[in-house]
Amino acid sequence: MGLSLPPIAFGTGSFRGLYREVPDDEAIEALHVALERGVTLIDTAPWYGAFQAEGIVGKALRGRSDFLISTKACLWSVNGEAVRGYHRDEVLWSFEGSLKRLGMAKVDVLHIHDPIEEAYALILDETYPTLAELKAQGLIGAISIGTGTLAAAQRYAAALPLDYVMLAGRYTLLDQSALPLLNELHTRGIPVWSAGIYSTGILATGSTSSAKYNYSTAPPQVVEQVRQLEHVCARHSVPLKAAAAQFVRQHPAIHTLVLGIESVVQLIDTLSTFDVSIPAEFWHDLKALNLIDPASPTPET
């Protein structure tokens, strides 16, 4: 790979609106402050903001060299609808468009965005070889997949010689279904980027009436699960958001946390969660109550 990636990446999935309309100047300011604070890896995609997020990132980074950039291919949005393309010309069209919007000649990492089961053979036969050519030409530094589907992560990671795997939402305080895959990838020496560590909202906001889970209103059973987590957090004076971030970071396979950021205030608040001291007894209680998988790595194990 030859890349030295930081442990935290600035995720731009909310640019131009996910739960709210983020003004461009607010997003750009957050990116600049992140760079000043050492968050130098920026992750974006054509899908984010229907092509607009990459343009905002490009504007923010223009004239700078103190960053690493990752974007994605094969998935984009047209009029709010998902459009996919895995053929060579579609991959190149996607990548060339990203470079143009970013105002860059190359990127450090290119992820196959949300690869689907139906395209398995095409991705192996045409998508990946196209990315391998781009890497050989020095236009991308590393090849990855980015998915929130555990089965897809398992299948493509087994079939392709990937530099990284980005997995969203499948290893959190609410969902440890990816634990066997993480253990396997660690054994194989494939670093993992973990995204969606707050389950798209509820592990950051807590069990509020408007809490989001997997981009929708949190169902009652998830809200109840979070309330149980909050009870243990209160007993040990541990913020839920800090517990959520530090739990994911503890697994040795996970190299980089991709944190969705909208503003400077949110950036500073999120970074501060890693400074919170969490007692070993807190993790012991979560396991004793079966709120997390007992086999999950935690500081006391």
mmCIF file of C-alpha atoms in Angstrom:
data_model
loop_
_atom_site.group_PDB
_atom_site.id
_atom_site.type_symbol
_atom_site.label_atom_id
_atom_site.label_comp_id
_atom_site.label_asym_id
_atom_site.label_seq_id
_atom_site.Cartn_x
_atom_site.Cartn_y
_atom_site.Cartn_z
ATOM 1 C CA MET A 1 0.000 0.000 0.000
ATOM 2 C CA GLY A 2 2.673 2.479 0.956
ATOM 3 C CA LEU A 3 0.132 4.713 2.706
ATOM 4 C CA SER A 4 0.319 5.954 6.261
ATOM 5 C CA LEU A 5 -3.243 6.752 7.249
ATOM 6 C CA PRO A 6 -4.335 8.561 10.419
ATOM 7 C CA PRO A 7 -6.690 6.923 12.932
ATOM 8 C CA ILE A 8 -9.540 9.365 12.218
ATOM 9 C CA ALA A 9 -11.070 10.409 8.914
ATOM 10 C CA PHE A 10 -13.432 13.315 8.283
ATOM 11 C CA GLY A 11 -16.572 11.879 6.680
ATOM 12 C CA THR A 12 -18.531 14.155 4.345
ATOM 13 C CA GLY A 13 -21.688 12.089 3.918
ATOM 14 C CA SER A 14 -23.866 14.817 5.398
ATOM 15 C CA PHE A 15 -22.630 17.621 3.133
ATOM 16 C CA ARG A 16 -25.521 19.263 1.288
ATOM 17 C CA GLY A 17 -28.040 17.562 3.503
ATOM 18 C CA LEU A 18 -28.600 14.284 5.309
ATOM 19 C CA TYR A 19 -30.597 15.269 8.352
ATOM 20 C CA ARG A 20 -30.252 19.001 7.713
ATOM 21 C CA GLU A 21 -29.035 21.325 4.962
ATOM 22 C CA VAL A 22 -25.390 22.077 5.779
ATOM 23 C CA PRO A 23 -24.289 25.436 4.348
ATOM 24 C CA ASP A 24 -21.156 25.220 2.220
ATOM 25 C CA ASP A 25 -19.232 27.756 4.290
ATOM 26 C CA GLU A 26 -19.996 25.807 7.475
ATOM 27 C CA ALA A 27 -18.749 22.568 5.923
ATOM 28 C CA ILE A 28 -15.604 24.249 4.571
ATOM 29 C CA GLU A 29 -14.820 25.830 7.936
ATOM 30 C CA ALA A 30 -15.162 22.427 9.623
ATOM 31 C CA LEU A 31 -12.749 20.901 7.115
ATOM 32 C CA HIS A 32 -10.188 23.650 7.706
ATOM 33 C CA VAL A 33 -10.392 23.297 11.495
ATOM 34 C CA ALA A 34 -10.114 19.515 11.175
ATOM 35 C CA LEU A 35 -6.871 19.866 9.224
ATOM 36 C CA GLU A 36 -5.538 22.260 11.851
ATOM 37 C CA ARG A 37 -6.326 19.664 14.534
ATOM 38 C CA GLY A 38 -4.576 16.850 12.696
ATOM 39 C CA VAL A 39 -7.565 15.166 11.061
ATOM 40 C CA THR A 40 -5.894 14.990 7.666
ATOM 41 C CA LEU A 41 -7.826 12.169 5.950
ATOM 42 C CA ILE A 42 -10.984 13.305 4.153
ATOM 43 C CA ASP A 43 -13.502 10.760 2.883
ATOM 44 C CA THR A 44 -16.116 11.676 0.282
ATOM 45 C CA ALA A 45 -18.089 10.183 -2.632
ATOM 46 C CA PRO A 46 -20.117 11.078 -5.751
ATOM 47 C CA TRP A 47 -23.197 9.750 -3.936
ATOM 48 C CA TYR A 48 -22.869 12.294 -1.139
ATOM 49 C CA GLY A 49 -25.036 15.307 -1.819
ATOM 50 C CA ALA A 50 -25.731 14.109 -5.385
ATOM 51 C CA PHE A 51 -22.189 14.951 -6.639
ATOM 52 C CA GLN A 52 -22.023 18.145 -4.550
ATOM 53 C CA ALA A 53 -19.964 16.967 -1.557
ATOM 54 C CA GLU A 54 -16.878 16.369 -3.682
ATOM 55 C CA GLY A 55 -17.119 19.898 -5.027
ATOM 56 C CA ILE A 56 -17.288 21.345 -1.512
ATOM 57 C CA VAL A 57 -14.274 19.273 -0.474
ATOM 58 C CA GLY A 58 -12.367 20.399 -3.550
ATOM 59 C CA LYS A 59 -13.109 24.032 -2.782
ATOM 60 C CA ALA A 60 -12.000 23.619 0.837
ATOM 61 C CA LEU A 61 -8.729 21.898 -0.093
ATOM 62 C CA ARG A 62 -7.766 24.068 -3.042
ATOM 63 C CA GLY A 63 -4.157 25.177 -2.772
ATOM 64 C CA ARG A 64 -3.431 22.884 0.175
ATOM 65 C CA SER A 65 -1.298 19.777 0.394
ATOM 66 C CA ASP A 66 -1.707 18.856 4.061
ATOM 67 C CA PHE A 67 -4.324 16.136 3.515
ATOM 68 C CA LEU A 68 -5.102 12.661 2.238
ATOM 69 C CA ILE A 69 -8.235 12.111 0.188
ATOM 70 C CA SER A 70 -10.442 9.091 -0.392
ATOM 71 C CA THR A 71 -13.477 8.915 -2.617
ATOM 72 C CA LYS A 72 -15.622 6.213 -4.139
ATOM 73 C CA ALA A 73 -16.705 4.812 -7.472
ATOM 74 C CA CYS A 74 -19.599 2.896 -9.019
ATOM 75 C CA LEU A 75 -22.436 4.594 -7.103
ATOM 76 C CA TRP A 76 -23.863 8.067 -7.613
ATOM 77 C CA SER A 77 -27.151 9.915 -7.273
ATOM 78 C CA VAL A 78 -29.341 11.346 -10.009
ATOM 79 C CA ASN A 79 -32.445 13.197 -8.844
ATOM 80 C CA GLY A 80 -32.169 11.420 -5.531
ATOM 81 C CA GLU A 81 -32.083 7.969 -7.087
ATOM 82 C CA ALA A 82 -29.156 5.574 -6.817
ATOM 83 C CA VAL A 83 -27.370 4.850 -10.085
ATOM 84 C CA ARG A 84 -24.711 2.144 -10.269
ATOM 85 C CA GLY A 85 -22.131 1.320 -12.888
ATOM 86 C CA TYR A 86 -19.481 -1.381 -12.741
ATOM 87 C CA HIS A 87 -18.315 -1.612 -16.359
ATOM 88 C CA ARG A 88 -14.891 -0.207 -17.207
ATOM 89 C CA ASP A 89 -16.212 2.901 -18.948
ATOM 90 C CA GLU A 90 -18.609 3.613 -16.086
ATOM 91 C CA VAL A 91 -15.834 3.223 -13.497
ATOM 92 C CA LEU A 92 -13.593 5.579 -15.447
ATOM 93 C CA TRP A 93 -16.438 8.069 -15.922
ATOM 94 C CA SER A 94 -17.112 8.023 -12.183
ATOM 95 C CA PHE A 95 -13.444 8.434 -11.285
ATOM 96 C CA GLU A 96 -12.772 11.182 -13.826
ATOM 97 C CA GLY A 97 -15.806 13.071 -12.561
ATOM 98 C CA SER A 98 -14.535 12.811 -9.001
ATOM 99 C CA LEU A 99 -11.135 14.188 -9.980
ATOM 100 C CA LYS A 100 -12.793 17.090 -11.763
ATOM 101 C CA ARG A 101 -15.073 17.969 -8.840
ATOM 102 C CA LEU A 102 -12.211 17.610 -6.355
ATOM 103 C CA GLY A 103 -9.826 19.586 -8.568
ATOM 104 C CA MET A 104 -7.172 16.915 -8.137
ATOM 105 C CA ALA A 105 -5.007 14.770 -10.385
ATOM 106 C CA LYS A 106 -5.172 11.671 -8.176
ATOM 107 C CA VAL A 107 -6.625 10.324 -4.932
ATOM 108 C CA ASP A 108 -5.065 8.345 -2.128
ATOM 109 C CA VAL A 109 -7.800 5.721 -1.772
ATOM 110 C CA LEU A 110 -10.660 4.700 -4.057
ATOM 111 C CA HIS A 111 -13.458 2.572 -2.610
ATOM 112 C CA ILE A 112 -15.922 0.489 -4.614
ATOM 113 C CA HIS A 113 -19.035 2.051 -3.110
ATOM 114 C CA ASP A 114 -21.649 -0.365 -1.777
ATOM 115 C CA PRO A 115 -20.896 -3.292 -4.121
ATOM 116 C CA ILE A 116 -24.006 -5.400 -4.676
ATOM 117 C CA GLU A 117 -24.405 -9.162 -4.916
ATOM 118 C CA GLU A 118 -25.888 -9.012 -8.409
ATOM 119 C CA ALA A 119 -22.720 -7.417 -9.765
ATOM 120 C CA TYR A 120 -20.303 -9.881 -8.154
ATOM 121 C CA ALA A 121 -18.893 -11.374 -11.360
ATOM 122 C CA LEU A 122 -18.739 -7.997 -13.100
ATOM 123 C CA ILE A 123 -16.876 -6.410 -10.188
ATOM 124 C CA LEU A 124 -14.320 -9.215 -10.184
ATOM 125 C CA ASP A 125 -13.918 -9.278 -13.960
ATOM 126 C CA GLU A 126 -14.119 -5.597 -14.865
ATOM 127 C CA THR A 127 -14.408 -3.152 -11.940
ATOM 128 C CA TYR A 128 -11.440 -4.322 -9.895
ATOM 129 C CA PRO A 129 -9.075 -4.724 -12.880
ATOM 130 C CA THR A 130 -9.931 -1.155 -13.918
ATOM 131 C CA LEU A 131 -9.034 0.116 -10.455
ATOM 132 C CA ALA A 132 -5.859 -1.953 -10.503
ATOM 133 C CA GLU A 133 -4.849 -0.214 -13.733
ATOM 134 C CA LEU A 134 -5.498 3.190 -12.158
ATOM 135 C CA LYS A 135 -3.367 2.197 -9.199
ATOM 136 C CA ALA A 136 -0.548 1.004 -11.468
ATOM 137 C CA GLN A 137 -0.695 4.388 -13.227
ATOM 138 C CA GLY A 138 -0.324 6.193 -9.885
ATOM 139 C CA LEU A 139 -3.784 7.767 -10.097
ATOM 140 C CA ILE A 140 -4.972 6.061 -6.919
ATOM 141 C CA GLY A 141 -2.860 4.938 -4.003
ATOM 142 C CA ALA A 142 -4.990 2.086 -2.671
ATOM 143 C CA ILE A 143 -8.110 0.076 -3.494
ATOM 144 C CA SER A 144 -10.909 -0.636 -1.037
ATOM 145 C CA ILE A 145 -14.580 -1.457 -0.810
ATOM 146 C CA GLY A 146 -17.040 0.555 1.259
ATOM 147 C CA THR A 147 -20.236 -1.135 2.396
ATOM 148 C CA GLY A 148 -22.707 -1.411 5.240
ATOM 149 C CA THR A 149 -23.704 -4.919 4.186
ATOM 150 C CA LEU A 150 -21.841 -7.584 6.110
ATOM 151 C CA ALA A 151 -22.376 -10.328 3.523
ATOM 152 C CA ALA A 152 -20.943 -8.100 0.787
ATOM 153 C CA ALA A 153 -17.925 -7.217 2.901
ATOM 154 C CA GLN A 154 -17.270 -10.890 3.605
ATOM 155 C CA ARG A 155 -17.603 -12.011 -0.008
ATOM 156 C CA TYR A 156 -15.627 -9.243 -1.678
ATOM 157 C CA ALA A 157 -12.894 -9.229 0.957
ATOM 158 C CA ALA A 158 -12.456 -12.953 0.375
ATOM 159 C CA ALA A 159 -12.340 -12.621 -3.416
ATOM 160 C CA LEU A 160 -10.325 -9.451 -4.028
ATOM 161 C CA PRO A 161 -6.772 -8.417 -3.036
ATOM 162 C CA LEU A 162 -7.957 -5.269 -1.279
ATOM 163 C CA ASP A 163 -5.741 -2.783 0.486
ATOM 164 C CA TYR A 164 -8.526 -1.803 2.901
ATOM 165 C CA VAL A 165 -12.113 -2.608 3.769
ATOM 166 C CA MET A 166 -14.525 0.107 4.876
ATOM 167 C CA LEU A 167 -17.431 -1.287 6.888
ATOM 168 C CA ALA A 168 -20.296 0.908 8.050
ATOM 169 C CA GLY A 169 -22.553 0.239 11.014
ATOM 170 C CA ARG A 170 -21.820 -3.443 11.520
ATOM 171 C CA TYR A 171 -19.516 -3.031 14.492
ATOM 172 C CA THR A 172 -20.978 -0.664 17.042
ATOM 173 C CA LEU A 173 -22.293 -0.742 20.596
ATOM 174 C CA LEU A 174 -25.593 -1.845 19.053
ATOM 175 C CA ASP A 175 -24.344 -4.356 16.494
ATOM 176 C CA GLN A 176 -21.285 -6.577 16.710
ATOM 177 C CA SER A 177 -22.251 -8.845 13.809
ATOM 178 C CA ALA A 178 -18.970 -8.046 12.047
ATOM 179 C CA LEU A 179 -16.781 -9.358 14.879
ATOM 180 C CA PRO A 180 -15.808 -12.634 13.127
ATOM 181 C CA LEU A 181 -14.985 -10.759 9.918
ATOM 182 C CA LEU A 182 -12.897 -8.196 11.798
ATOM 183 C CA ASN A 183 -10.975 -10.991 13.485
ATOM 184 C CA GLU A 184 -10.349 -12.607 10.097
ATOM 185 C CA LEU A 185 -9.241 -9.372 8.434
ATOM 186 C CA HIS A 186 -6.891 -8.666 11.316
ATOM 187 C CA THR A 187 -5.337 -12.104 10.867
ATOM 188 C CA ARG A 188 -4.954 -11.434 7.144
ATOM 189 C CA GLY A 189 -3.414 -8.014 7.771
ATOM 190 C CA ILE A 190 -6.137 -6.015 5.977
ATOM 191 C CA PRO A 191 -6.816 -2.737 7.823
ATOM 192 C CA VAL A 192 -10.451 -1.781 8.323
ATOM 193 C CA TRP A 193 -12.065 1.635 8.132
ATOM 194 C CA SER A 194 -15.062 1.739 10.441
ATOM 195 C CA ALA A 195 -17.888 4.119 9.519
ATOM 196 C CA GLY A 196 -21.333 4.614 11.009
ATOM 197 C CA ILE A 197 -20.020 4.050 14.517
ATOM 198 C CA TYR A 198 -22.968 5.970 15.997
ATOM 199 C CA SER A 199 -25.488 3.869 14.025
ATOM 200 C CA THR A 200 -26.272 7.041 11.996
ATOM 201 C CA GLY A 201 -27.283 9.019 15.052
ATOM 202 C CA ILE A 202 -28.732 7.341 18.104
ATOM 203 C CA LEU A 203 -25.407 6.472 19.743
ATOM 204 C CA ALA A 204 -24.438 10.143 19.530
ATOM 205 C CA THR A 205 -27.762 11.734 20.471
ATOM 206 C CA GLY A 206 -29.022 9.102 22.874
ATOM 207 C CA SER A 207 -32.571 7.799 23.112
ATOM 208 C CA THR A 208 -34.374 10.996 22.152
ATOM 209 C CA SER A 209 -37.780 10.970 20.470
ATOM 210 C CA SER A 210 -36.163 12.009 17.170
ATOM 211 C CA ALA A 211 -33.206 9.593 17.338
ATOM 212 C CA LYS A 212 -32.089 8.061 14.052
ATOM 213 C CA TYR A 213 -30.964 4.509 13.436
ATOM 214 C CA ASN A 214 -29.753 3.380 10.007
ATOM 215 C CA TYR A 215 -30.961 6.720 8.581
ATOM 216 C CA SER A 216 -34.558 6.241 9.801
ATOM 217 C CA THR A 217 -36.463 6.875 13.019
ATOM 218 C CA ALA A 218 -35.103 4.438 15.594
ATOM 219 C CA PRO A 219 -37.479 1.515 16.233
ATOM 220 C CA PRO A 220 -38.680 0.877 19.801
ATOM 221 C CA GLN A 221 -36.421 -2.137 20.385
ATOM 222 C CA VAL A 222 -33.339 -0.137 19.437
ATOM 223 C CA VAL A 223 -34.398 2.779 21.633
ATOM 224 C CA GLU A 224 -34.804 0.360 24.535
ATOM 225 C CA GLN A 225 -31.365 -1.130 23.872
ATOM 226 C CA VAL A 226 -29.855 2.357 23.924
ATOM 227 C CA ARG A 227 -31.662 3.158 27.164
ATOM 228 C CA GLN A 228 -30.027 0.141 28.761
ATOM 229 C CA LEU A 229 -26.658 1.353 27.524
ATOM 230 C CA GLU A 230 -27.420 4.822 28.892
ATOM 231 C CA HIS A 231 -28.212 3.334 32.287
ATOM 232 C CA VAL A 232 -24.756 1.737 32.505
ATOM 233 C CA CYS A 233 -23.176 4.940 31.185
ATOM 234 C CA ALA A 234 -24.888 6.963 33.929
ATOM 235 C CA ARG A 235 -23.713 4.537 36.600
ATOM 236 C CA HIS A 236 -20.093 5.057 35.553
ATOM 237 C CA SER A 237 -20.379 8.722 34.469
ATOM 238 C CA VAL A 238 -19.407 7.836 30.907
ATOM 239 C CA PRO A 239 -20.910 9.753 27.958
ATOM 240 C CA LEU A 240 -22.643 7.383 25.546
ATOM 241 C CA LYS A 241 -20.947 9.001 22.555
ATOM 242 C CA ALA A 242 -17.509 8.447 24.095
ATOM 243 C CA ALA A 243 -18.295 4.826 24.849
ATOM 244 C CA ALA A 244 -19.495 4.269 21.289
ATOM 245 C CA ALA A 245 -16.327 5.714 19.753
ATOM 246 C CA GLN A 246 -13.847 4.072 22.093
ATOM 247 C CA PHE A 247 -15.523 0.671 21.820
ATOM 248 C CA VAL A 248 -15.074 0.548 18.052
ATOM 249 C CA ARG A 249 -11.534 1.859 18.224
ATOM 250 C CA GLN A 250 -10.510 -0.967 20.536
ATOM 251 C CA HIS A 251 -10.667 -3.716 17.920
ATOM 252 C CA PRO A 252 -7.144 -4.262 16.535
ATOM 253 C CA ALA A 253 -8.420 -4.712 12.943
ATOM 254 C CA ILE A 254 -9.839 -1.207 12.872
ATOM 255 C CA HIS A 255 -7.248 1.236 11.636
ATOM 256 C CA THR A 256 -9.363 4.302 10.892
ATOM 257 C CA LEU A 257 -12.663 5.650 12.208
ATOM 258 C CA VAL A 258 -14.650 7.614 9.632
ATOM 259 C CA LEU A 259 -16.572 10.245 11.572
ATOM 260 C CA GLY A 260 -19.369 12.154 9.856
ATOM 261 C CA ILE A 261 -18.888 15.855 10.576
ATOM 262 C CA GLU A 262 -21.124 18.808 9.736
ATOM 263 C CA SER A 263 -19.714 21.706 11.734
ATOM 264 C CA VAL A 264 -16.810 22.934 13.845
ATOM 265 C CA VAL A 265 -18.849 22.474 17.026
ATOM 266 C CA GLN A 266 -19.612 18.871 16.129
ATOM 267 C CA LEU A 267 -15.987 18.261 15.169
ATOM 268 C CA ILE A 268 -14.635 19.492 18.500
ATOM 269 C CA ASP A 269 -17.279 17.596 20.456
ATOM 270 C CA THR A 270 -16.549 14.383 18.577
ATOM 271 C CA LEU A 271 -12.779 14.608 18.976
ATOM 272 C CA SER A 272 -13.189 15.224 22.698
ATOM 273 C CA THR A 273 -14.822 11.804 23.140
ATOM 274 C CA PHE A 274 -11.430 10.151 22.748
ATOM 275 C CA ASP A 275 -10.103 12.031 25.772
ATOM 276 C CA VAL A 276 -12.736 10.595 28.120
ATOM 277 C CA SER A 277 -11.393 8.100 30.649
ATOM 278 C CA ILE A 278 -13.580 4.989 30.758
ATOM 279 C CA PRO A 279 -13.101 2.524 33.645
ATOM 280 C CA ALA A 280 -12.641 -1.171 32.942
ATOM 281 C CA GLU A 281 -15.664 -1.872 35.130
ATOM 282 C CA PHE A 282 -17.878 -0.125 32.573
ATOM 283 C CA TRP A 283 -16.983 -2.621 29.844
ATOM 284 C CA HIS A 284 -17.291 -5.505 32.301
ATOM 285 C CA ASP A 285 -20.846 -4.420 33.132
ATOM 286 C CA LEU A 286 -21.817 -4.167 29.457
ATOM 287 C CA LYS A 287 -20.629 -7.727 28.888
ATOM 288 C CA ALA A 288 -22.213 -9.051 32.072
ATOM 289 C CA LEU A 289 -25.557 -7.610 30.962
ATOM 290 C CA ASN A 290 -25.098 -9.003 27.421
ATOM 291 C CA LEU A 291 -25.264 -5.503 25.982
ATOM 292 C CA ILE A 292 -22.159 -6.226 23.910
ATOM 293 C CA ASP A 293 -20.646 -9.460 22.665
ATOM 294 C CA PRO A 294 -18.459 -10.890 25.461
ATOM 295 C CA ALA A 295 -15.818 -11.682 22.829
ATOM 296 C CA SER A 296 -15.508 -8.042 21.767
ATOM 297 C CA PRO A 297 -12.101 -6.554 22.567
ATOM 298 C CA THR A 298 -12.308 -3.969 25.330
ATOM 299 C CA PRO A 299 -9.561 -2.255 27.351
ATOM 300 C CA GLU A 300 -9.651 -4.807 30.156
ATOM 301 C CA THR A 301 -9.369 -7.857 27.853
#
